[in-house]
Coordinates of C-alpha atoms in Angstrom, one line a residue:
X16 CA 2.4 0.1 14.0
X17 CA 0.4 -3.0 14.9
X18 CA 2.1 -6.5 15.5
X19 CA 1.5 -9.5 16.8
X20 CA 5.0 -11.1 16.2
X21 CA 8.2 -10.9 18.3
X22 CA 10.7 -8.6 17.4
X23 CA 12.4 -11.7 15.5
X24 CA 11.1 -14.9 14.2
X25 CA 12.4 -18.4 13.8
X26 CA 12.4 -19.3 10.2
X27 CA 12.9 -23.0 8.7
X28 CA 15.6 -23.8 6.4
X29 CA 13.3 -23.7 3.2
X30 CA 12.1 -19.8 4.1
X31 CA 15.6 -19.1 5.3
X32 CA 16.2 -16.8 1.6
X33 CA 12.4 -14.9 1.9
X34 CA 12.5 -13.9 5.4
X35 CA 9.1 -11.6 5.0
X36 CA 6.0 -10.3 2.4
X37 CA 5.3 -6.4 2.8
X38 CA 2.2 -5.2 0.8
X39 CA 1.3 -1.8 0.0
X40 CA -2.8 -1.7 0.7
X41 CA -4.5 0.6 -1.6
X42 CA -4.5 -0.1 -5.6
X43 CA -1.9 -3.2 -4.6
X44 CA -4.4 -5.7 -2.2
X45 CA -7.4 -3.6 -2.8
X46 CA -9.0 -1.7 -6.0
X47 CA -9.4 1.8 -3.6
X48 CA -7.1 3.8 -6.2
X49 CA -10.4 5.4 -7.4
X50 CA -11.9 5.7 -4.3
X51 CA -9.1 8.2 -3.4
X52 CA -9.9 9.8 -6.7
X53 CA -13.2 9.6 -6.0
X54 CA -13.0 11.0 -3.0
X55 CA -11.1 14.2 -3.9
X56 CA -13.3 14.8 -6.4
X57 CA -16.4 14.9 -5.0
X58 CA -14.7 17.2 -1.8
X59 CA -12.8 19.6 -4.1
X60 CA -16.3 19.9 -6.0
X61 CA -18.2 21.2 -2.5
X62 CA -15.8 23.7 -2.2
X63 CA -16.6 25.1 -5.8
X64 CA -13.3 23.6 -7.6
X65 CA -13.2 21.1 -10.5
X66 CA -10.0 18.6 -10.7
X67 CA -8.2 18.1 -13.8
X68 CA -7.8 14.2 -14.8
X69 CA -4.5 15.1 -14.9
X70 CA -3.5 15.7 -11.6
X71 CA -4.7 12.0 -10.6
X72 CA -1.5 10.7 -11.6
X73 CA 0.5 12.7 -9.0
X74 CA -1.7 12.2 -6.4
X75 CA -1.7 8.6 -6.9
X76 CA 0.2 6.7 -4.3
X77 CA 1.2 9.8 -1.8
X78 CA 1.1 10.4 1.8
X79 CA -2.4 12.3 2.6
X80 CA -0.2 15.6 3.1
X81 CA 1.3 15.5 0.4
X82 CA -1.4 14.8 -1.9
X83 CA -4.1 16.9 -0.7
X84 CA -1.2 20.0 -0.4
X85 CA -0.6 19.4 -4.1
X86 CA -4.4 20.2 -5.1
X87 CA -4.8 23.1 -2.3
X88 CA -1.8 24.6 -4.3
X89 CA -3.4 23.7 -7.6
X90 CA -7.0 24.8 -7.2
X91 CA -6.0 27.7 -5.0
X92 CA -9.0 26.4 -2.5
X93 CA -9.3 28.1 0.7
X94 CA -9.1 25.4 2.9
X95 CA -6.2 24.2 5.6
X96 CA -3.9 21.3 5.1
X97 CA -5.7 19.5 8.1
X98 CA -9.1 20.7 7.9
X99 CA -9.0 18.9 4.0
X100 CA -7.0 16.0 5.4
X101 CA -10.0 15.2 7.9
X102 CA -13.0 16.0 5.1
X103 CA -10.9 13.1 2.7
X104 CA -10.8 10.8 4.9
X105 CA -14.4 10.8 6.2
X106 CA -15.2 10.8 2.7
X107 CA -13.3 7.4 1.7
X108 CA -14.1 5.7 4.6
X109 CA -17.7 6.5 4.2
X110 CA -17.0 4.5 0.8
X111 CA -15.1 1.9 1.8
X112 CA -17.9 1.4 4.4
X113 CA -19.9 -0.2 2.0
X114 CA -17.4 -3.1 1.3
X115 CA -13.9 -3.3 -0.3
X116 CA -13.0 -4.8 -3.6
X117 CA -10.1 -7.2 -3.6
X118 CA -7.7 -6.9 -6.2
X119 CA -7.2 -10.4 -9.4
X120 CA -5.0 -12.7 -7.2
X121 CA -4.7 -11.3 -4.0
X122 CA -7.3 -13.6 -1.7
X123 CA -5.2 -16.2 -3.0
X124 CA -2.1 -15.1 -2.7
X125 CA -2.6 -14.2 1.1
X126 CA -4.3 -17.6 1.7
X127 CA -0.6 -19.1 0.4
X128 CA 1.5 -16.9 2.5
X129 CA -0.8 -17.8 5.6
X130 CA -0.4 -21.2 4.7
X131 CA 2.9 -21.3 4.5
X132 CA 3.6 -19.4 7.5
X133 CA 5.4 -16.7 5.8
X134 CA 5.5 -13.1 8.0
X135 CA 3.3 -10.6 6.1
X136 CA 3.0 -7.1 6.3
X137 CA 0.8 -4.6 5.4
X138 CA 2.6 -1.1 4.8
X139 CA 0.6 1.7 3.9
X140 CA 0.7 5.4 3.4
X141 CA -3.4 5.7 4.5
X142 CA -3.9 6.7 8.2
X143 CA -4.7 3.8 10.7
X144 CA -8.4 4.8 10.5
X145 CA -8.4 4.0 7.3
X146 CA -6.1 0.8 7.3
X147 CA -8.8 -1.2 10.0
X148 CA -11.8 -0.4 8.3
X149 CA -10.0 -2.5 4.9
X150 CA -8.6 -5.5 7.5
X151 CA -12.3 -5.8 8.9
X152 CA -12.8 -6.6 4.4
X153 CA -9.5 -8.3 3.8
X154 CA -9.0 -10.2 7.2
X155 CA -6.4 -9.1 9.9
X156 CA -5.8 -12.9 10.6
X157 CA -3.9 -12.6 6.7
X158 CA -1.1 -10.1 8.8
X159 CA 1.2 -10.6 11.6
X160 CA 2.3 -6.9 10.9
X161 CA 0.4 -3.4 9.6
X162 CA 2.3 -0.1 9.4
X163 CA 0.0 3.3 8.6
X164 CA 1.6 6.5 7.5
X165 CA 0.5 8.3 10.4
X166 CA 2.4 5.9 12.8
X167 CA 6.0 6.9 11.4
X168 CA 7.3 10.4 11.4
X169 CA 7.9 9.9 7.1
X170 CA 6.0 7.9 5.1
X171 CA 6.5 6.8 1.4
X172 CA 8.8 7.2 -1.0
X173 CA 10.6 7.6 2.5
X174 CA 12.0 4.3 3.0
X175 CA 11.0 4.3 6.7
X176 CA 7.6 2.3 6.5
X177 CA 9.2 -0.8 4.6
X178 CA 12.3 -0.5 7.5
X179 CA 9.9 -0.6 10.1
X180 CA 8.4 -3.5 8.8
X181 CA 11.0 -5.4 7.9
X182 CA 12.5 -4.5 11.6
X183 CA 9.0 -5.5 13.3
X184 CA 10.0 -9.1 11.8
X185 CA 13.5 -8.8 13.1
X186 CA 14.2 -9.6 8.9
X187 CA 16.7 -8.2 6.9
X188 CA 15.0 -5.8 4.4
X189 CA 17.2 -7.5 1.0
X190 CA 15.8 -11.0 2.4
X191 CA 12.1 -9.2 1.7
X192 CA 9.3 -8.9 -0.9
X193 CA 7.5 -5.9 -1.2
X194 CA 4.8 -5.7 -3.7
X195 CA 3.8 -2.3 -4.3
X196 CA 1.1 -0.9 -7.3
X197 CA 2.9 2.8 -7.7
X198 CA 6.2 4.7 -8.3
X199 CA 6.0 6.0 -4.8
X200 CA 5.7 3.0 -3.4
X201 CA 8.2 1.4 -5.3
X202 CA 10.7 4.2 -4.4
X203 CA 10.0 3.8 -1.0
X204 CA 10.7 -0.5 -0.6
X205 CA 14.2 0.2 -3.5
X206 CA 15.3 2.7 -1.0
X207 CA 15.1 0.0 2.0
X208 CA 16.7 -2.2 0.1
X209 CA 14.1 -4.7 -0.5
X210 CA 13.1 -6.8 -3.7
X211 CA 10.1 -5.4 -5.3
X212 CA 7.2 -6.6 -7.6
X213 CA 5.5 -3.8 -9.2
X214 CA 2.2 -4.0 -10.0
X215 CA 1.3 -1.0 -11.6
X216 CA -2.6 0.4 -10.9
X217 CA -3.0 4.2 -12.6
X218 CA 0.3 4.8 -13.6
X219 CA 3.3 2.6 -15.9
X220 CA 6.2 1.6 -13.7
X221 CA 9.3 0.4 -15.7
X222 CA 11.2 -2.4 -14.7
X223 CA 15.0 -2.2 -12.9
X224 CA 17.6 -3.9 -11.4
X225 CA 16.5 -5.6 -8.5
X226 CA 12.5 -4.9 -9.2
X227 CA 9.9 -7.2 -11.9
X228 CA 6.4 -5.8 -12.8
X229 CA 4.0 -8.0 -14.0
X230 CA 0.6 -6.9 -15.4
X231 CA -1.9 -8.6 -11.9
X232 CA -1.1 -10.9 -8.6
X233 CA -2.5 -13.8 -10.6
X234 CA 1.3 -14.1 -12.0
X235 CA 2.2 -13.5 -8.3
X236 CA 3.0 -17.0 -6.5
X237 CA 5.2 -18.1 -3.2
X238 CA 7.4 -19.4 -5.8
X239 CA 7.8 -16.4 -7.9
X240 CA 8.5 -14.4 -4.3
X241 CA 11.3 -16.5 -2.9
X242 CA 12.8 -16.6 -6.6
X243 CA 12.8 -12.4 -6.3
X244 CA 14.7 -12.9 -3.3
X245 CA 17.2 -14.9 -4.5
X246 CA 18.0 -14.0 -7.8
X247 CA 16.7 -16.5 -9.4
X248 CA 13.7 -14.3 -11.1

């Protein structure tokens, strides 16, 4: 985890209800979803195995380990857990390398927050490798706060990235936003107890107690946040 906040912050009487933002990374800030794919494709192909379209939609969202275990076991390649782990992510950073797509909404979105002095998060299941080269695209300036899923012992749908976040701001994780783009995710911020938006990317999320999806972060405002937090959404 990188911060550059104290362990609690002094919040005015109008932010007193949305005490922090947490944002998932890939498919939720940036369009990387199919770069991932992308990725796995083109390294499961070198070592003589075809992916099924299929599969994309439950490797979609996952911790690396998890992910790139499910299409050892479903290929039946001969290749370790770590050794593939390493060949994916030289692969996706070698795409993200040549810039970063930014997802409808977000630019503005994190210009608000920034703004309005509102402690933001990134929380992300890709490695910290991976999580610099996108702030170098996005702009670390937009975070107070990252979290990568090789910097906690479990990562999503554990709750433990969102709790570390929401700990990092000295916050209460109810009195926080996540927005997330995938079921993992989502499962991950529900089981800290924060508010979510969904906005799903590859996969439909349904809606639930406690969580709205809309269709982009173009319906995604300051307003609509705090009014997630409160109830009043």
């Amino acid at each position: 985890m990188t911060s550059t906040v104290p362990a609690s912050l002094t919040r005015t009487a109008e932010d007193a209800a949305l005490q922090a933002v947490l944002l998932d990374m890939d498919g939720t800030l940036v369009d990387t979803e199919g770069f991932w794919w992308d990725a796995e494709v083109e390294v499961f192909a070198e070592l003589g195995h075809r992916l099924d379209e299929a599969w994309r939609d439950v490797v979609v969202g996952g911790p690396m380990t998890r992910s790139a275990g499910y299409l050892i076991d479903v290929t039946g390649a001969d290749i370790g857990l770590g050794e593939l782990t390493v060949l994916l992510n030289d692969r996706f950073e070698q795409r993200i390398g040549r810039g970063v797509p930014l997802m409808p909404g977000a630019e503005r979105l994190l210009a608000e927050l920034v703004r309005h002095e509102i402690p933001t998060a990134l929380v992300s299941a890709s490695h910290r490798r991976i999580i610099d080269r996108v702030l170098d695209s996005v702009g670390r300036h937009h975070f107070s706060l990252t979290v990568a899923g090789d910097e906690v012992s479990r990562t999503k749908p554990h709750p433990e990235p969102y709790l570390t976040a929401a700990s990092g701001f000295g916050a209460v994780p109810e009195r926080c936003a996540v927005i997330e783009d995938t079921a993992t995710g989502v499962a991950a911020a529900e089981a800290a107890g924060c508010r979510v938006v969904a906005v799903p990317s590859v996969a439909p999320i349904a809606p639930a107690s406690g969580r709205v999806v809309v269709r982009s972060l173009e319906e995604v405002d300051l307003a609509f946040l705090r009014g997630l937090v409160t109830g009043t959404r």
